[in-house]
């Protein structure tokens, strides 16, 4: 491989979390599926933010996450600032976990991710219902949080084996 091709590949791998995050918020795309007339979905943006802030915070800055929240609010027609609060709260929780963790452990990450999603969802839905009086279906939202929690191991495995491994090998 040429030196310029290697640099291009390294830069692409390093910016991949940002590209995925912005692709998701610009399109307003959520991963949902239908089963027996019910719409089940999970929040892929939460997974991206939590995983990369926890595992490799240098490639996903808080300013870019804040701006992604503003874009998400515009695209999803939410009150401006709601997604920013959610995303940055998720960043704070992930950064706190990263600073307190001595040895990385997938099971602890998974459980703490669920707690983080519950906290972020609670703040989100409290703000939307109390301040903006937007009606919320709590059963659907809890199911969304549970599905997001259940999808985390699969995406964590994919990200760990592919993206993080490539980032670490390029840093060496």
XYZ file of C-alpha atoms in Angstrom:
172
model
C 0.000 0.000 0.000
C 1.188 3.497 -0.768
C 1.840 5.971 2.010
C -1.034 8.229 0.863
C -3.427 5.264 0.762
C -2.401 4.302 4.282
C -2.969 7.842 5.568
C -6.357 7.974 3.864
C -7.323 4.649 5.424
C -6.164 5.767 8.887
C -8.131 9.013 8.637
C -11.218 7.164 7.433
C -11.084 4.701 10.336
C -10.594 7.511 12.850
C -13.539 9.495 11.508
C -15.848 6.501 11.059
C -17.691 6.988 14.401
C -18.320 10.641 13.515
C -19.505 9.722 10.029
C -21.883 7.072 11.376
C -23.230 9.462 14.022
C -23.878 12.254 11.545
C -25.350 9.899 8.959
C -27.849 8.710 11.546
C -28.835 12.157 12.830
C -28.991 13.793 9.388
C -31.258 11.112 7.980
C -33.350 10.751 11.131
C -33.008 7.016 10.621
C -33.791 4.744 13.498
C -33.555 1.013 13.344
C -37.102 -0.206 13.719
C -38.991 -3.303 12.829
C -42.631 -4.286 12.928
C -44.024 -7.309 14.719
C -47.741 -7.919 15.160
C -48.729 -4.315 14.383
C -46.227 -2.931 16.880
C -43.276 -0.769 16.004
C -40.151 -1.832 17.873
C -37.028 0.248 17.596
C -33.732 0.840 19.302
C -31.637 3.959 19.568
C -28.495 3.345 17.538
C -27.194 6.859 18.240
C -27.082 6.104 21.986
C -25.071 2.968 21.233
C -22.556 4.851 19.086
C -22.093 7.667 21.585
C -21.824 5.467 24.678
C -19.501 2.907 23.105
C -17.023 5.342 21.585
C -16.958 7.746 24.526
C -16.352 4.755 26.793
C -13.782 2.929 24.665
C -12.059 5.579 22.530
C -13.093 9.127 23.466
C -10.430 10.803 21.316
C -12.323 10.129 18.085
C -15.714 11.502 19.113
C -15.508 14.934 20.732
C -18.222 16.457 22.887
C -18.585 19.445 20.584
C -19.375 17.188 17.641
C -21.838 15.248 19.785
C -23.518 18.505 20.861
C -23.817 19.625 17.238
C -25.228 16.204 16.286
C -27.892 16.749 18.956
C -28.861 20.098 17.426
C -29.119 18.493 13.993
C -31.174 15.621 15.407
C -33.611 18.064 17.018
C -34.112 19.874 13.724
C -34.538 16.679 11.711
C -36.827 14.960 14.250
C -38.812 18.160 14.970
C -37.971 18.124 18.683
C -37.546 21.246 20.805
C -34.000 22.517 20.222
C -31.605 21.245 22.869
C -33.404 18.059 23.960
C -31.134 15.685 22.045
C -28.066 17.700 23.073
C -28.956 17.205 26.720
C -29.514 13.489 26.142
C -26.307 12.952 24.198
C -24.126 14.971 26.559
C -25.660 13.280 29.611
C -24.807 9.946 28.006
C -21.258 11.242 27.425
C -20.944 12.288 31.064
C -22.099 8.876 32.267
C -19.748 7.041 29.875
C -16.810 9.277 30.843
C -17.542 8.713 34.533
C -17.637 4.948 34.007
C -14.385 5.092 32.004
C -12.638 7.040 34.764
C -13.777 4.632 37.492
C -13.152 1.359 35.690
C -9.896 -0.376 36.530
C -10.172 -3.323 34.158
C -12.468 -3.255 31.135
C -15.274 -5.749 31.500
C -17.951 -6.270 28.864
C -20.622 -7.337 31.357
C -20.167 -4.203 33.476
C -20.237 -2.035 30.354
C -23.470 -3.674 29.283
C -25.215 -3.270 32.639
C -23.989 0.307 33.041
C -25.154 1.075 29.509
C -28.654 -0.028 30.499
C -28.563 2.210 33.568
C -27.315 5.097 31.405
C -30.103 4.581 28.855
C -32.700 4.500 31.633
C -31.321 7.739 33.138
C -31.126 9.510 29.776
C -34.585 8.302 28.746
C -36.048 9.399 32.080
C -34.591 12.885 31.740
C -35.720 13.080 28.109
C -39.286 12.015 28.774
C -39.586 14.109 31.922
C -38.520 17.238 30.051
C -40.799 16.456 27.106
C -43.864 15.807 29.262
C -43.471 18.448 31.980
C -42.014 21.386 30.089
C -43.276 20.845 26.554
C -46.411 18.792 27.365
C -45.725 16.281 24.622
C -47.703 13.050 25.138
C -45.474 10.037 25.686
C -46.251 6.318 25.461
C -44.227 4.945 28.346
C -44.606 1.278 27.373
C -43.153 1.928 23.942
C -40.312 3.949 25.404
C -39.398 1.269 27.948
C -39.459 -1.343 25.202
C -37.178 0.910 23.133
C -34.735 1.158 26.071
C -34.787 -2.616 26.610
C -34.201 -3.325 22.909
C -31.347 -0.817 22.853
C -29.873 -2.626 25.852
C -30.230 -6.028 24.160
C -28.604 -4.873 20.903
C -25.538 -3.451 22.694
C -23.578 -6.745 22.874
C -23.872 -7.374 19.140
C -22.784 -3.903 18.110
C -20.112 -3.795 20.800
C -18.617 -6.979 19.388
C -18.711 -5.603 15.836
C -17.174 -2.271 16.845
C -14.540 -3.869 19.080
C -13.389 -6.399 16.515
C -13.418 -4.113 13.513
C -13.208 -0.405 14.198
C -11.386 -0.272 17.543
C -8.937 -2.947 16.457
C -8.151 -0.992 13.280
C -7.773 2.236 15.282
C -5.373 0.623 17.744
C -3.312 -1.064 15.051
C -2.954 2.238 13.205
C -1.890 4.048 16.395
C 0.989 1.610 16.948
